[in-house]
Each structure stands twice: as C-alpha cells, then as structure tokens.
C-alpha cells in the first residue's frame, strides 16, 4: 500500500500528495459547473493553503524530534543539564518532553549517588595499607594507593598508564605475578566496576605469607602466655625456697648447688620474658642513618671478625637501635655458623626506592630453611630460637622484609634486609 512508508517524513509527504490529488479531482468536477477561471482560482487557493499547512506541520514535527534527539544524546553522554523545550504547551508532545525531563532528573540523581559511592571507594583505597590497583578498560594502570610503592618500589604516579606486563603481572588466565616467588607470596583478588561508563578492574594484593605468619604468631603467643603463667608460678616458690636455703646450708657444695638452681631459675624467667616480647609493638624512632657510621659501630662490636663492607655511601631510613640489634644478631649467627675471619661482608645497596642490606658469610650455610623463623627452633646447642624471629619482627615493624637463603655464589648464607625509603 502507498500509505505503508518507512518513515514519518515519507508519510507526511504521501498525505500531502493524496490531499493535493483529491483537491485536483474536486476542481475537475467543479469545472462542469463553474467557469474555469473561478475553479482555477479556487484550486490555487486550496493548494497554497494545503502546502502551507503541511509545511508547518512537517516543520513542527521535525522540531519535536530534533529537540528530543538532542536531549537523548546529552543523556547518553551523561550530560543531565540540557533540557529540551517542548514545541507544544500541552498534549502528547508536551507530555513526552516532561517524561524526558523526569528521566534526566532520575539519571542525574542516580549518577550523583554513584559518584558519591565511587568517591568513597577511592577514599577507602587510599586509607588501606594493602596494595590496591585500578586498571581501566584498556588494561592500563589508572589509580593505586600509597601501598603500591611498598610492593613495586616507586610511587604509582610514575607508572600511570603502565600495562600489566610492565608491572610484572599476568592478567590471563587470572591475575598473578609473573615472578614465581611473588606469585607464591601474594594473592590477587579482582572485581569490576564502572567509572565514566567504562569497565575498570580493581586488584587487591594480599600477602599470604604475612597472613600465615600472623596466624602462627598468634598461636605461639597463646602458647607462650600459658607457658609463662605456669612457669612463673612454679619458679617463684622455687627461687624463694632457694634463697631461704642458701642462708641455712653450710657446705660449699650445697651452696654451689643452690646457686646453680637460682641461676637456672633466673635464666628460665629471662627466657620466658624474651619470648613474651615477640608480639608487642615496637616504639620506633626512624631517622636518616649513615651506612658508614652504622658499619663502624658493628666493627667496634666485632673486631675479631674483621668485617668488610660495600656501599657505605648509602643513607638508610630506620631506627638506629633496633636496626643495629638486628645486624648484631645476623653477624653473630654468621660467626657461630663457622664463617672464617674476614669472610663476612656487609653490603649496602639502593634499588627502586628500597634500601638493601646483605650479610654474606662463608659458613656452613642453612641446613633447614623452612624452620628458620619458627620460635623455639634452633640448630645451636645453646640456642633459644628467638634471634631470627625477633629480628624479622623488628624489620617488619619498620615496614621492611627479612629473608635468609644459602649463598648462591658458594658456601655460606646470605641475609637480606629490605627497607622502604619515605616518599615525599
């Protein structure tokens, strides 16, 4: 049928043609009754009026749709400030524009609510100590928190728009580190969200080893509290009885025996007290330290070891007392592991906003690396199994890491301390 056209414009044109043809037919019948010039004048008037009416109607209809199209395009671009004025004050067209306006207001409220939630999300990301990264729809780094620098060694702003591969990450088949060691240490959890109408991926990095150590430490703390309570309850009367007996016995042999009992009681109390310190937070006072001055302190404490150093021009950001205690523990371990005189090296280095300290010896090496940091575990005859645990606790309180491996260059072991430098 001629009326079934594909567009409104075509239908209006068809209606104009049909009306014009009907008027011409009517004029043809009127020629049989009236003079031709009267019929011609009437035809011209009718055709002119018909053309004018259809042209205005056509223009008004197009204005309605153009205005609606502009407003819909603005809504599609998330611009809710544009409101198209209706070409009619009432009727269906006016109602249609009112519905468009209400739709824009509803979308504006929804966007405002969503923007607030997104703002809170980014504020929350900034407050967390866990490394969190955001990748945009092109899989480029678009945002991260301050903890990013602790994991990647530099502020995230210097790596904005970096690809996952540049950060050492694989996104397929699932997010993980390309480095096998980091992949075992860190678990990556992902989720998706929309920002500016585009898909983004949120990556949360969870230190599995730290979580496992925290659970192990909590279990040890509970055990230590129980043992401390029971041991002290038993030692207190023994120590008091020993002191009382020392005033009554007369033979030297008995005096020596009681002194030994008292000494062992005190030793056991000190032993329990030291383990109880493992879970307590440290009151750190970090400052800039000279590697050279720090090494001079160590050589003064261990003159017989004949320590030698590298990278003494480095500056460290750490607590002097606690860092020195850790280095003393590690050097003592190296000496007790049979490292020859003059073979222990203390190497300072700076790498990607991280200070590194290596204690390298030429001793017996590490026989059982899996139990290095287990409390109570020691390969030494007189060892208490607290030195390495306490040392790692101190370094982690400083925001760093402590690891020990067998020396890859030969015999002996290598202790690595990694300390983050402050960001300005």
Coordinates of C-alpha atoms in Angstrom, one line a residue:
X1 CA 0.0 0.0 0.0
X2 CA 1.2 3.6 -0.7
X3 CA 0.5 4.6 2.9
X4 CA 2.9 2.0 4.3
X5 CA 6.1 4.0 4.2
X6 CA 9.4 3.6 6.2
X7 CA 9.5 7.0 7.9
X8 CA 7.3 9.7 9.4
X9 CA 8.6 12.2 6.9
X10 CA 7.6 10.0 4.0
X11 CA 4.1 9.5 5.5
X12 CA 3.6 13.3 5.7
X13 CA 4.7 13.8 2.1
X14 CA 2.4 11.0 1.0
X15 CA -0.5 12.6 2.9
X16 CA 0.2 15.9 1.2
X17 CA 0.2 14.3 -2.3
X18 CA -3.1 12.5 -1.6
X19 CA -4.8 15.7 -0.3
X20 CA -3.5 17.6 -3.4
X21 CA -4.8 14.9 -5.8
X22 CA -8.2 14.9 -4.0
X23 CA -8.3 18.7 -4.4
X24 CA -7.5 18.5 -8.1
X25 CA -10.2 15.9 -8.6
X26 CA -12.7 18.1 -6.8
X27 CA -11.7 21.0 -9.0
X28 CA -12.2 18.9 -12.1
X29 CA -15.8 18.2 -11.1
X30 CA -16.3 21.9 -10.4
X31 CA -15.3 22.8 -13.9
X32 CA -18.5 21.2 -15.1
X33 CA -20.5 23.7 -13.1
X34 CA -18.4 26.9 -12.8
X35 CA -16.3 28.9 -15.1
X36 CA -12.7 27.6 -15.5
X37 CA -11.1 30.8 -14.1
X38 CA -13.1 30.6 -10.9
X39 CA -12.2 26.9 -10.5
X40 CA -8.6 27.7 -11.2
X41 CA -8.5 30.5 -8.6
X42 CA -10.1 28.2 -6.0
X43 CA -7.6 25.4 -6.8
X44 CA -4.7 27.8 -6.4
X45 CA -6.0 29.0 -3.0
X46 CA -6.6 25.4 -1.8
X47 CA -3.3 24.2 -3.0
X48 CA -1.5 27.1 -1.4
X49 CA -3.3 26.6 1.9
X50 CA -2.6 22.9 1.8
X51 CA 1.1 23.4 1.1
X52 CA 1.4 25.9 3.9
X53 CA -0.4 23.7 6.4
X54 CA 1.6 20.6 5.6
X55 CA 4.9 22.6 5.6
X56 CA 4.2 24.0 9.1
X57 CA 3.1 20.6 10.3
X58 CA 6.2 19.0 8.9
X59 CA 8.4 21.6 10.4
X60 CA 6.8 21.3 13.8
X61 CA 7.0 17.5 13.8
X62 CA 10.7 17.6 12.9
X63 CA 11.4 20.2 15.7
X64 CA 9.8 17.9 18.2
X65 CA 12.0 15.0 17.3
X66 CA 15.2 17.1 16.8
X67 CA 14.8 18.6 20.3
X68 CA 14.1 15.1 21.8
X69 CA 17.1 13.7 19.9
X70 CA 19.4 16.4 21.2
X71 CA 18.3 15.7 24.8
X72 CA 18.6 12.0 24.4
X73 CA 22.1 12.4 23.0
X74 CA 23.0 14.5 26.0
X75 CA 21.6 11.9 28.4
X76 CA 23.7 9.3 26.6
X77 CA 26.8 11.4 27.2
X78 CA 25.8 11.7 30.9
X79 CA 25.0 15.4 30.5
X80 CA 21.9 15.9 32.5
X81 CA 21.9 19.7 32.5
X82 CA 20.4 20.1 29.0
X83 CA 16.6 20.2 28.9
X84 CA 14.9 20.4 25.5
X85 CA 12.0 22.9 25.4
X86 CA 8.8 21.4 24.1
X87 CA 7.4 22.9 20.9
X88 CA 3.8 22.5 22.3
X89 CA 2.5 23.6 25.7
X90 CA 0.2 20.7 26.1
X91 CA -0.9 17.4 24.6
X92 CA 1.1 14.2 24.0
X93 CA 4.2 16.1 22.8
X94 CA 4.4 18.2 25.9
X95 CA 3.8 15.1 28.0
X96 CA 6.6 13.3 26.1
X97 CA 9.1 16.1 26.9
X98 CA 8.1 16.1 30.5
X99 CA 8.9 12.4 30.6
X100 CA 12.3 13.1 29.1
X101 CA 12.9 15.8 31.7
X102 CA 11.9 13.4 34.6
X103 CA 14.2 10.7 33.1
X104 CA 17.1 13.1 33.0
X105 CA 16.5 14.1 36.7
X106 CA 16.3 10.5 37.7
X107 CA 19.5 9.7 35.9
X108 CA 21.2 12.7 37.4
X109 CA 20.3 11.5 40.9
X110 CA 21.5 8.1 40.1
X111 CA 24.8 9.4 38.8
X112 CA 25.2 11.6 41.8
X113 CA 24.7 8.7 44.1
X114 CA 27.0 6.5 42.1
X115 CA 29.7 9.3 42.0
X116 CA 29.5 9.5 45.8
X117 CA 29.9 5.8 46.2
X118 CA 32.9 5.9 43.7
X119 CA 34.5 8.8 45.7
X120 CA 34.1 6.8 48.9
X121 CA 35.6 3.8 47.2
X122 CA 38.7 5.7 46.2
X123 CA 39.0 7.3 49.6
X124 CA 38.8 3.9 51.2
X125 CA 41.5 2.6 48.8
X126 CA 43.8 5.5 49.9
X127 CA 43.3 4.6 53.6
X128 CA 44.2 0.9 53.3
X129 CA 47.7 -0.4 53.8
X130 CA 47.1 -3.3 51.4
X131 CA 48.3 -2.6 47.8
X132 CA 45.3 -1.9 45.6
X133 CA 45.5 -1.1 41.9
X134 CA 42.9 0.0 39.4
X135 CA 43.2 -0.8 35.7
X136 CA 40.9 0.9 33.1
X137 CA 39.1 -0.7 30.2
X138 CA 42.4 -0.7 28.1
X139 CA 44.2 -2.6 30.9
X140 CA 46.3 0.4 31.8
X141 CA 47.1 1.5 35.4
X142 CA 44.8 4.4 36.3
X143 CA 45.0 4.5 40.1
X144 CA 46.6 3.0 43.1
X145 CA 47.2 3.7 46.8
X146 CA 50.3 4.5 48.7
X147 CA 51.0 0.9 49.5
X148 CA 51.7 0.4 45.8
X149 CA 55.2 1.9 46.4
X150 CA 56.0 -0.7 49.1
X151 CA 55.3 -3.5 46.6
X152 CA 56.7 -2.1 43.4
X153 CA 59.4 0.2 44.8
X154 CA 58.1 3.5 43.4
X155 CA 55.0 5.8 43.5
X156 CA 52.2 4.7 41.3
X157 CA 52.1 8.1 39.6
X158 CA 55.4 7.3 37.9
X159 CA 53.8 4.2 36.3
X160 CA 50.4 5.7 35.3
X161 CA 49.0 4.0 32.2
X162 CA 51.5 1.2 32.6
X163 CA 50.4 -2.2 31.2
X164 CA 50.2 -5.3 33.5
X165 CA 53.3 -6.8 31.8
X166 CA 55.4 -3.7 32.7
X167 CA 54.4 -4.2 36.3
X168 CA 55.4 -7.9 36.2
X169 CA 51.7 -9.1 36.2
X170 CA 49.8 -11.6 34.1
X171 CA 46.1 -11.0 33.6
X172 CA 45.4 -14.2 31.8
X173 CA 44.0 -16.8 32.7
X174 CA 43.9 -15.0 36.0
X175 CA 45.7 -12.1 37.7
X176 CA 49.0 -13.2 39.2
X177 CA 52.7 -12.2 39.4
X178 CA 54.9 -13.4 36.5
X179 CA 57.7 -14.0 39.1
X180 CA 57.2 -17.4 40.8
X181 CA 58.4 -16.2 44.2
X182 CA 56.0 -13.2 44.3
X183 CA 53.2 -15.4 42.9
X184 CA 53.6 -17.7 46.0
X185 CA 53.8 -14.7 48.3
X186 CA 50.9 -12.6 47.0
X187 CA 47.3 -13.5 46.2
X188 CA 45.4 -11.1 43.9
X189 CA 41.7 -10.7 44.2
X190 CA 39.8 -8.8 41.5
X191 CA 36.5 -7.2 40.9
X192 CA 34.9 -5.0 38.2
X193 CA 33.2 -1.6 38.4
X194 CA 32.0 1.2 36.1
X195 CA 33.7 4.6 36.0
X196 CA 32.6 7.2 33.5
X197 CA 30.7 4.4 31.7
X198 CA 33.7 2.3 31.2
X199 CA 34.7 -1.0 32.8
X200 CA 37.5 -0.9 35.4
X201 CA 39.2 -3.7 37.3
X202 CA 40.1 -3.4 41.0
X203 CA 43.0 -5.5 42.1
X204 CA 43.7 -6.2 45.8
X205 CA 47.0 -7.7 46.8
X206 CA 47.1 -10.0 49.9
X207 CA 50.3 -11.0 51.4
X208 CA 49.6 -14.7 52.1
X209 CA 52.9 -15.3 53.9
X210 CA 52.3 -12.4 56.2
X211 CA 48.8 -13.7 57.0
X212 CA 50.1 -17.2 57.7
X213 CA 52.9 -15.8 59.9
X214 CA 50.3 -13.7 61.7
X215 CA 48.2 -16.8 62.4
X216 CA 51.3 -18.7 63.5
X217 CA 52.5 -15.9 65.7
X218 CA 49.1 -15.6 67.4
X219 CA 49.1 -19.3 68.1
X220 CA 52.6 -19.0 69.6
X221 CA 51.6 -16.1 71.7
X222 CA 48.7 -18.0 73.2
X223 CA 51.1 -20.9 74.0
X224 CA 53.7 -18.5 75.4
X225 CA 51.1 -16.8 77.7
X226 CA 50.1 -20.2 79.1
X227 CA 53.7 -21.4 79.5
X228 CA 54.8 -18.1 81.0
X229 CA 52.0 -18.2 83.6
X230 CA 52.7 -21.8 84.6
X231 CA 56.5 -21.5 84.6
X232 CA 56.5 -18.3 86.6
X233 CA 54.0 -19.8 89.1
X234 CA 56.4 -22.7 89.5
X235 CA 59.7 -20.7 89.6
X236 CA 58.6 -18.1 92.1
X237 CA 58.4 -20.6 95.1
X238 CA 61.5 -22.4 93.9
X239 CA 63.5 -19.2 93.8
X240 CA 62.2 -18.1 97.2
X241 CA 63.0 -21.5 98.7
X242 CA 66.5 -21.5 97.2
X243 CA 67.2 -18.1 98.7
X244 CA 65.9 -19.3 102.0
X245 CA 68.1 -22.5 102.0
X246 CA 71.2 -20.5 101.0
X247 CA 71.1 -18.9 104.4
X248 CA 70.9 -22.2 106.2
X249 CA 73.3 -24.6 104.4
X250 CA 77.0 -24.5 105.4
X251 CA 78.9 -26.7 103.0
X252 CA 80.4 -25.2 99.8
X253 CA 78.9 -28.0 97.6
X254 CA 75.4 -27.3 98.8
X255 CA 75.9 -23.5 98.3
X256 CA 77.1 -24.1 94.7
X257 CA 74.1 -26.4 94.1
X258 CA 71.6 -23.8 95.3
X259 CA 73.4 -21.0 93.4
X260 CA 73.1 -23.1 90.2
X261 CA 69.4 -23.7 90.9
X262 CA 68.8 -19.9 91.5
X263 CA 70.8 -19.1 88.3
X264 CA 68.8 -21.5 86.2
X265 CA 65.5 -20.2 87.6
X266 CA 66.6 -16.6 86.7
X267 CA 67.7 -17.8 83.2
X268 CA 64.3 -19.5 82.6
X269 CA 62.4 -16.4 83.7
X270 CA 64.5 -14.3 81.4
X271 CA 63.9 -16.8 78.6
X272 CA 60.1 -16.7 79.0
X273 CA 60.2 -12.9 79.2
X274 CA 62.1 -12.6 76.0
X275 CA 59.6 -14.7 74.1
X276 CA 56.7 -12.7 75.6
X277 CA 58.2 -9.6 73.8
X278 CA 57.7 -11.1 70.4
X279 CA 54.1 -9.9 70.0
X280 CA 54.5 -6.4 71.4
X281 CA 54.6 -3.4 69.1
X282 CA 57.8 -1.5 68.9
X283 CA 58.2 2.2 69.6
X284 CA 60.3 3.1 66.6
X285 CA 62.1 6.4 66.0
X286 CA 63.2 6.2 62.4
X287 CA 65.8 8.7 61.1
X288 CA 68.3 9.0 58.3
X289 CA 71.4 6.9 59.1
X290 CA 74.8 6.8 57.5
X291 CA 75.7 3.3 56.4
X292 CA 79.4 4.2 57.1
X293 CA 78.6 5.2 60.7
X294 CA 76.5 2.1 61.2
X295 CA 79.2 -0.2 59.9
X296 CA 81.8 1.5 62.2
X297 CA 79.6 0.6 65.2
X298 CA 79.5 -3.1 64.0
X299 CA 83.2 -3.3 63.5
X300 CA 83.7 -2.0 67.0
X301 CA 81.5 -4.7 68.4
X302 CA 83.1 -7.5 66.4
X303 CA 86.7 -6.6 65.9
X304 CA 87.8 -10.2 65.8
X305 CA 85.5 -10.9 62.8
X306 CA 87.3 -8.4 60.6
X307 CA 84.1 -7.3 58.8
X308 CA 84.3 -5.7 55.4
X309 CA 81.7 -3.6 53.6
X310 CA 80.4 -2.3 50.3
X311 CA 78.2 0.7 49.5
X312 CA 79.0 2.8 52.6
X313 CA 77.8 6.0 50.9
X314 CA 74.2 4.8 51.2
X315 CA 71.7 6.6 53.6
X316 CA 69.2 4.5 55.4
X317 CA 65.8 5.4 56.9
X318 CA 65.4 3.3 60.0
X319 CA 65.5 3.1 63.8
X320 CA 69.2 3.0 64.8
X321 CA 68.8 1.0 68.0
X322 CA 66.6 -1.7 66.5
X323 CA 68.4 -2.0 63.2
X324 CA 71.7 -2.3 64.9
X325 CA 70.2 -5.1 67.1
X326 CA 69.1 -7.0 64.0
X327 CA 72.5 -6.7 62.4
X328 CA 74.2 -7.8 65.6
X329 CA 72.0 -10.9 65.6
X330 CA 72.7 -11.7 62.0
X331 CA 76.5 -11.2 62.3
X332 CA 76.6 -13.4 65.5
X333 CA 74.8 -16.1 63.5
X334 CA 77.3 -15.8 60.7
X335 CA 80.2 -16.1 63.2
X336 CA 78.6 -19.1 65.0
X337 CA 78.0 -20.8 61.7
X338 CA 81.8 -21.1 61.3
X339 CA 82.4 -18.3 58.8
X340 CA 86.2 -17.7 58.7
X341 CA 87.8 -14.5 59.9
X342 CA 87.5 -11.7 57.3
X343 CA 84.9 -13.5 55.2
X344 CA 81.7 -11.7 56.5
X345 CA 80.6 -9.0 54.1
X346 CA 78.0 -6.2 55.0
X347 CA 76.8 -4.8 51.7
X348 CA 74.5 -1.7 51.4
X349 CA 72.6 -1.0 48.2
X350 CA 69.8 1.1 46.9
X351 CA 67.3 -0.3 44.4
X352 CA 64.0 1.2 43.3
X353 CA 63.3 3.3 46.4
X354 CA 64.3 0.4 48.6
X355 CA 67.5 0.1 50.8
X356 CA 69.0 -3.3 50.9
X357 CA 71.5 -4.7 53.5
X358 CA 73.1 -8.0 52.8
X359 CA 75.0 -10.0 55.4
X360 CA 77.0 -12.6 53.4
X361 CA 79.1 -15.2 55.2
X362 CA 81.2 -18.3 54.2
X363 CA 80.0 -20.6 57.0
X364 CA 78.1 -23.8 57.0
X365 CA 75.0 -22.4 55.3
X366 CA 71.4 -23.1 56.1
X367 CA 70.5 -26.7 56.7
X368 CA 66.7 -26.4 57.2
X369 CA 65.5 -23.1 55.7
X370 CA 61.8 -23.9 56.4
X371 CA 62.2 -23.6 60.1
X372 CA 64.4 -20.5 60.3
X373 CA 61.8 -18.2 61.7
X374 CA 59.9 -20.8 63.9
X375 CA 60.0 -19.8 67.5
X376 CA 61.9 -22.2 69.9
X377 CA 63.6 -23.8 66.8
X378 CA 67.4 -23.6 66.8
X379 CA 70.3 -25.7 65.4
X380 CA 72.7 -24.4 68.1
X381 CA 73.3 -26.4 71.2
X382 CA 72.7 -23.4 73.4
X383 CA 70.3 -21.6 71.1
X384 CA 67.0 -20.4 72.2
X385 CA 65.4 -20.0 68.8
X386 CA 64.4 -16.4 69.3
X387 CA 67.0 -14.3 67.4
X388 CA 65.7 -14.6 63.9
X389 CA 62.1 -14.5 64.9
X390 CA 62.7 -11.3 66.9
X391 CA 64.8 -9.8 64.0
X392 CA 62.1 -10.4 61.4
X393 CA 59.6 -8.9 63.8
X394 CA 61.7 -5.8 64.1
X395 CA 62.2 -5.4 60.4
X396 CA 58.5 -5.9 59.6
X397 CA 57.6 -3.3 62.3
X398 CA 59.8 -0.9 60.2
X399 CA 57.8 -1.8 57.1
X400 CA 60.6 -4.0 55.6
X401 CA 61.3 -7.6 55.0
X402 CA 64.0 -10.0 56.2
X403 CA 64.9 -13.2 54.3
X404 CA 67.7 -15.7 54.5
X405 CA 69.0 -18.0 51.8
X406 CA 72.1 -20.1 51.1
X407 CA 74.7 -18.1 49.4
X408 CA 74.2 -18.6 45.6
X409 CA 77.8 -17.8 44.9
X410 CA 79.2 -20.6 47.1
X411 CA 79.3 -21.8 50.7
X412 CA 77.7 -19.9 53.5
X413 CA 74.4 -17.9 53.7
X414 CA 73.0 -14.5 52.8
X415 CA 70.6 -12.5 55.0
X416 CA 68.8 -9.8 53.1
X417 CA 67.1 -6.8 54.7
X418 CA 64.9 -4.6 52.6
X419 CA 63.7 -1.2 54.0
X420 CA 61.5 1.2 52.2
X421 CA 62.6 4.8 51.9
X422 CA 60.0 7.5 52.7
X423 CA 58.1 9.2 49.8
X424 CA 57.9 12.9 49.5

